[in-house]
Amino acid sequence: MIKIAVLVSGSGSNLQALIDANLSGQIVGVISNKPEAYALERATKAGIATRVIEHKNYPNRETFDDVMHQQLKDWDVDLVILAGFMRILSAPFVNAWQGKMVNIHPSLLPNYKGMHTHERVLKTGDVWHGCTVHYVTAELDAGQALTQGILKVDLHDNVQSLAARVHVLEHLIYPQAVEWICNGTLQHLDNGQVLYKGQMLEKPIQFCQF
């Protein structure tokens, strides 16, 4: 059984979606850089081990990441999931977990990497928006995309309504992508390629919600 750790900073709605999904893998621990994160309470209620590692207590990003890395090794983790973890990870940490760490981003990557995606979509006038589960690499939001949730932007959407609609999609596609990793439907090879059901994954598996 794959052992999973989830890194969080906030309320943990994606963590809750993963808990509720009854994955074939086991979430063995949750790490937060913020002691007040509600995600920690969600984990505790589910009987999952937690660890607070406050980044402000460390002199630099690398030292903080080293402590996280050691905790993940202590838990014997196979897969790291970023779920609202609001810290940029150092290249050594990312490289250490290459092919074993995934994130979800609120846009249809490669469009709108970085922050404020909903505002940018509305400003540009795009018809389609959504979210993407992808492997984490040292380049921001550039790892191979695994799944995407797609929705049509409504004429009456604002930043808040669009964010809420994308969140619904996140809670659907993130557990699905993680489950596919757990059961081997998605496989990351040593050469960096990704297989879906034994075939090369050329583009992300897409789910639509209108």
mmCIF file of C-alpha atoms in Angstrom:
data_model
loop_
_atom_site.group_PDB
_atom_site.id
_atom_site.type_symbol
_atom_site.label_atom_id
_atom_site.label_comp_id
_atom_site.label_asym_id
_atom_site.label_seq_id
_atom_site.Cartn_x
_atom_site.Cartn_y
_atom_site.Cartn_z
ATOM 1 C CA MET A 1 0.000 0.000 0.000
ATOM 2 C CA ILE A 2 1.338 3.410 -0.991
ATOM 3 C CA LYS A 3 2.027 5.695 1.952
ATOM 4 C CA ILE A 4 0.964 9.299 1.415
ATOM 5 C CA ALA A 5 1.831 12.556 3.149
ATOM 6 C CA VAL A 6 -0.081 15.786 2.548
ATOM 7 C CA LEU A 7 1.476 19.246 2.906
ATOM 8 C CA VAL A 8 -0.974 21.985 3.891
ATOM 9 C CA SER A 9 -1.132 25.606 4.985
ATOM 10 C CA GLY A 10 -4.837 26.410 5.238
ATOM 11 C CA SER A 11 -8.321 25.012 5.671
ATOM 12 C CA GLY A 12 -7.595 21.700 3.994
ATOM 13 C CA SER A 13 -10.659 21.221 1.791
ATOM 14 C CA ASN A 14 -8.624 19.189 -0.703
ATOM 15 C CA LEU A 15 -7.209 17.158 2.180
ATOM 16 C CA GLN A 16 -10.780 16.438 3.286
ATOM 17 C CA ALA A 17 -11.686 15.346 -0.245
ATOM 18 C CA LEU A 18 -8.744 12.931 -0.192
ATOM 19 C CA ILE A 19 -9.745 11.579 3.217
ATOM 20 C CA ASP A 20 -13.346 11.107 2.107
ATOM 21 C CA ALA A 21 -12.261 9.305 -1.076
ATOM 22 C CA ASN A 22 -11.157 6.185 0.844
ATOM 23 C CA LEU A 23 -8.043 5.854 -1.268
ATOM 24 C CA SER A 24 -6.359 2.499 -1.753
ATOM 25 C CA GLY A 25 -3.224 4.236 -0.484
ATOM 26 C CA GLN A 26 -2.870 5.352 3.140
ATOM 27 C CA ILE A 27 -2.477 8.958 4.274
ATOM 28 C CA VAL A 28 0.083 8.473 7.035
ATOM 29 C CA GLY A 29 0.819 12.100 7.888
ATOM 30 C CA VAL A 30 -0.017 15.742 7.365
ATOM 31 C CA ILE A 31 2.577 18.529 7.615
ATOM 32 C CA SER A 32 1.693 22.190 7.993
ATOM 33 C CA ASN A 33 3.920 25.251 8.134
ATOM 34 C CA LYS A 34 1.141 27.052 10.042
ATOM 35 C CA PRO A 35 0.009 25.795 13.460
ATOM 36 C CA GLU A 36 -3.410 27.423 13.076
ATOM 37 C CA ALA A 37 -4.243 25.608 9.818
ATOM 38 C CA TYR A 38 -7.674 23.981 10.083
ATOM 39 C CA ALA A 39 -6.357 21.144 7.930
ATOM 40 C CA LEU A 40 -4.557 19.842 11.027
ATOM 41 C CA GLU A 41 -7.886 19.446 12.814
ATOM 42 C CA ARG A 42 -9.290 17.586 9.835
ATOM 43 C CA ALA A 43 -6.322 15.195 9.947
ATOM 44 C CA THR A 44 -6.610 14.650 13.692
ATOM 45 C CA LYS A 45 -10.331 13.850 13.400
ATOM 46 C CA ALA A 46 -9.435 11.250 10.761
ATOM 47 C CA GLY A 47 -6.771 9.685 12.995
ATOM 48 C CA ILE A 48 -3.891 10.863 10.828
ATOM 49 C CA ALA A 49 -0.551 11.897 12.334
ATOM 50 C CA THR A 50 0.291 15.604 12.107
ATOM 51 C CA ARG A 51 3.447 17.686 12.331
ATOM 52 C CA VAL A 52 3.788 21.448 12.462
ATOM 53 C CA ILE A 53 7.044 22.762 11.000
ATOM 54 C CA GLU A 54 6.941 26.552 11.064
ATOM 55 C CA HIS A 55 9.088 28.002 8.309
ATOM 56 C CA LYS A 56 9.725 31.181 10.317
ATOM 57 C CA ASN A 57 11.734 29.114 12.811
ATOM 58 C CA TYR A 58 14.380 28.251 10.227
ATOM 59 C CA PRO A 59 17.099 30.499 8.799
ATOM 60 C CA ASN A 60 16.453 29.662 5.146
ATOM 61 C CA ARG A 61 14.258 27.690 2.772
ATOM 62 C CA GLU A 62 16.705 24.816 2.441
ATOM 63 C CA THR A 63 16.922 24.179 6.185
ATOM 64 C CA PHE A 64 13.140 24.196 6.481
ATOM 65 C CA ASP A 65 12.822 21.782 3.564
ATOM 66 C CA ASP A 66 15.466 19.493 5.088
ATOM 67 C CA VAL A 67 13.355 19.130 8.232
ATOM 68 C CA MET A 68 10.273 18.336 6.146
ATOM 69 C CA HIS A 69 12.245 15.852 4.083
ATOM 70 C CA GLN A 70 13.412 14.035 7.206
ATOM 71 C CA GLN A 71 9.852 13.824 8.554
ATOM 72 C CA LEU A 72 8.655 12.369 5.268
ATOM 73 C CA LYS A 73 11.433 9.783 5.391
ATOM 74 C CA ASP A 74 10.556 8.954 9.000
ATOM 75 C CA TRP A 75 6.994 8.259 7.887
ATOM 76 C CA ASP A 76 8.357 6.111 5.029
ATOM 77 C CA VAL A 77 6.345 8.147 2.518
ATOM 78 C CA ASP A 78 5.964 7.069 -1.122
ATOM 79 C CA LEU A 79 3.890 10.001 -2.405
ATOM 80 C CA VAL A 80 3.757 13.668 -1.363
ATOM 81 C CA ILE A 81 0.612 15.672 -2.083
ATOM 82 C CA LEU A 82 0.575 19.465 -2.002
ATOM 83 C CA ALA A 83 -2.864 20.656 -0.907
ATOM 84 C CA GLY A 84 -2.840 24.396 -0.432
ATOM 85 C CA PHE A 85 0.765 24.416 0.768
ATOM 86 C CA MET A 86 1.764 28.057 0.460
ATOM 87 C CA ARG A 87 5.530 27.744 0.289
ATOM 88 C CA ILE A 88 7.905 27.635 -2.654
ATOM 89 C CA LEU A 89 9.957 24.461 -2.337
ATOM 90 C CA SER A 90 13.721 24.427 -2.837
ATOM 91 C CA ALA A 91 15.188 22.656 -5.854
ATOM 92 C CA PRO A 92 16.976 19.995 -3.733
ATOM 93 C CA PHE A 93 13.697 19.075 -2.022
ATOM 94 C CA VAL A 94 11.798 18.931 -5.311
ATOM 95 C CA ASN A 95 14.521 16.860 -6.926
ATOM 96 C CA ALA A 96 14.540 14.442 -3.989
ATOM 97 C CA TRP A 97 10.815 13.786 -4.547
ATOM 98 C CA GLN A 98 10.829 13.924 -8.343
ATOM 99 C CA GLY A 99 8.069 11.709 -9.690
ATOM 100 C CA LYS A 100 6.697 11.248 -6.171
ATOM 101 C CA MET A 101 5.091 14.647 -5.564
ATOM 102 C CA VAL A 102 1.926 16.120 -7.089
ATOM 103 C CA ASN A 103 0.116 19.436 -6.880
ATOM 104 C CA ILE A 104 -3.156 20.908 -8.082
ATOM 105 C CA HIS A 105 -3.209 24.283 -9.805
ATOM 106 C CA PRO A 106 -6.319 26.414 -10.469
ATOM 107 C CA SER A 107 -5.944 26.796 -14.224
ATOM 108 C CA LEU A 108 -5.753 24.706 -17.355
ATOM 109 C CA LEU A 109 -1.978 24.402 -17.500
ATOM 110 C CA PRO A 110 0.154 25.421 -19.299
ATOM 111 C CA ASN A 111 -2.113 28.487 -19.283
ATOM 112 C CA TYR A 112 -1.903 30.859 -16.312
ATOM 113 C CA LYS A 113 0.968 29.543 -14.279
ATOM 114 C CA GLY A 114 1.469 31.258 -10.939
ATOM 115 C CA MET A 115 -0.976 33.301 -8.899
ATOM 116 C CA HIS A 116 -4.332 35.064 -9.403
ATOM 117 C CA THR A 117 -5.520 32.685 -12.098
ATOM 118 C CA HIS A 118 -9.240 33.477 -11.789
ATOM 119 C CA GLU A 119 -8.668 37.222 -12.132
ATOM 120 C CA ARG A 120 -6.473 36.676 -15.172
ATOM 121 C CA VAL A 121 -8.996 34.376 -16.870
ATOM 122 C CA LEU A 122 -11.795 36.903 -16.376
ATOM 123 C CA LYS A 123 -9.636 39.763 -17.581
ATOM 124 C CA THR A 124 -8.630 37.865 -20.713
ATOM 125 C CA GLY A 125 -12.198 36.767 -21.402
ATOM 126 C CA ASP A 126 -11.429 33.067 -21.757
ATOM 127 C CA VAL A 127 -14.391 30.766 -22.340
ATOM 128 C CA TRP A 128 -12.815 27.767 -20.574
ATOM 129 C CA HIS A 129 -11.188 27.510 -17.151
ATOM 130 C CA GLY A 130 -10.511 24.810 -14.597
ATOM 131 C CA CYS A 131 -7.761 23.053 -12.674
ATOM 132 C CA THR A 132 -4.857 20.709 -13.315
ATOM 133 C CA VAL A 133 -3.204 17.962 -11.270
ATOM 134 C CA HIS A 134 0.470 17.735 -12.182
ATOM 135 C CA TYR A 135 3.771 16.340 -11.032
ATOM 136 C CA VAL A 136 5.947 18.901 -9.261
ATOM 137 C CA THR A 137 9.226 19.941 -10.843
ATOM 138 C CA ALA A 138 11.739 22.667 -10.022
ATOM 139 C CA GLU A 139 10.086 24.878 -12.669
ATOM 140 C CA LEU A 140 6.886 26.451 -11.343
ATOM 141 C CA ASP A 141 3.690 24.680 -12.486
ATOM 142 C CA ALA A 142 5.582 22.963 -15.308
ATOM 143 C CA GLY A 143 5.502 19.272 -14.389
ATOM 144 C CA GLN A 144 3.549 16.812 -16.511
ATOM 145 C CA ALA A 145 -0.206 17.313 -16.208
ATOM 146 C CA LEU A 146 -2.156 14.201 -15.189
ATOM 147 C CA THR A 147 -5.799 15.259 -14.960
ATOM 148 C CA GLN A 148 -7.781 18.414 -15.681
ATOM 149 C CA GLY A 149 -11.222 19.579 -14.645
ATOM 150 C CA ILE A 150 -12.772 21.925 -17.197
ATOM 151 C CA LEU A 151 -15.692 24.320 -16.859
ATOM 152 C CA LYS A 152 -17.234 27.017 -19.006
ATOM 153 C CA VAL A 153 -16.874 30.542 -17.665
ATOM 154 C CA ASP A 154 -20.312 32.039 -17.106
ATOM 155 C CA LEU A 155 -21.076 35.587 -18.206
ATOM 156 C CA HIS A 156 -22.051 36.388 -14.619
ATOM 157 C CA ASP A 157 -18.945 34.837 -13.007
ATOM 158 C CA ASN A 158 -16.756 36.958 -10.768
ATOM 159 C CA VAL A 159 -13.523 35.978 -9.044
ATOM 160 C CA GLN A 160 -15.340 34.508 -6.026
ATOM 161 C CA SER A 161 -17.890 32.481 -7.979
ATOM 162 C CA LEU A 162 -15.282 31.186 -10.402
ATOM 163 C CA ALA A 163 -12.989 30.161 -7.554
ATOM 164 C CA ALA A 164 -15.870 28.310 -5.867
ATOM 165 C CA ARG A 165 -16.736 26.449 -9.064
ATOM 166 C CA VAL A 166 -13.104 25.466 -9.629
ATOM 167 C CA HIS A 167 -12.886 24.206 -6.036
ATOM 168 C CA VAL A 168 -15.714 21.775 -6.757
ATOM 169 C CA LEU A 169 -13.720 20.406 -9.676
ATOM 170 C CA GLU A 170 -10.554 20.186 -7.559
ATOM 171 C CA HIS A 171 -12.332 17.967 -5.057
ATOM 172 C CA LEU A 172 -13.305 15.628 -7.888
ATOM 173 C CA ILE A 173 -10.133 15.344 -9.933
ATOM 174 C CA TYR A 174 -7.491 15.407 -7.182
ATOM 175 C CA PRO A 175 -8.687 12.245 -5.398
ATOM 176 C CA GLN A 176 -9.115 10.552 -8.780
ATOM 177 C CA ALA A 177 -5.559 11.331 -9.884
ATOM 178 C CA VAL A 178 -4.139 10.234 -6.528
ATOM 179 C CA GLU A 179 -6.125 7.000 -6.608
ATOM 180 C CA TRP A 180 -4.827 6.269 -10.100
ATOM 181 C CA ILE A 181 -1.286 6.703 -8.787
ATOM 182 C CA CYS A 182 -2.034 4.466 -5.806
ATOM 183 C CA ASN A 183 -3.460 1.629 -7.895
ATOM 184 C CA GLY A 184 -0.922 1.896 -10.716
ATOM 185 C CA THR A 185 -3.256 3.264 -13.385
ATOM 186 C CA LEU A 186 -0.832 6.204 -13.585
ATOM 187 C CA GLN A 187 2.855 5.333 -13.399
ATOM 188 C CA HIS A 188 5.847 7.662 -13.346
ATOM 189 C CA LEU A 189 8.844 5.969 -14.954
ATOM 190 C CA ASP A 190 12.495 6.530 -14.059
ATOM 191 C CA ASN A 191 13.039 8.261 -17.400
ATOM 192 C CA GLY A 192 10.418 10.860 -16.491
ATOM 193 C CA GLN A 193 7.692 9.525 -18.760
ATOM 194 C CA VAL A 194 4.201 8.869 -17.421
ATOM 195 C CA LEU A 195 2.005 5.908 -18.349
ATOM 196 C CA TYR A 196 -1.788 5.788 -18.164
ATOM 197 C CA LYS A 197 -3.114 2.220 -18.260
ATOM 198 C CA GLY A 198 0.227 1.122 -19.661
ATOM 199 C CA GLN A 199 0.249 3.643 -22.524
ATOM 200 C CA MET A 200 2.204 6.875 -22.803
ATOM 201 C CA LEU A 201 0.239 9.786 -21.368
ATOM 202 C CA GLU A 202 0.336 12.384 -24.135
ATOM 203 C CA LYS A 203 -2.108 14.853 -22.558
ATOM 204 C CA PRO A 204 -4.011 15.085 -19.269
ATOM 205 C CA ILE A 205 -7.174 13.071 -18.708
ATOM 206 C CA GLN A 206 -9.958 15.644 -18.829
ATOM 207 C CA PHE A 207 -13.200 15.887 -16.882
ATOM 208 C CA CYS A 208 -15.821 18.466 -17.793
ATOM 209 C CA GLN A 209 -18.452 20.282 -15.761
ATOM 210 C CA PHE A 210 -20.562 22.918 -17.451
#
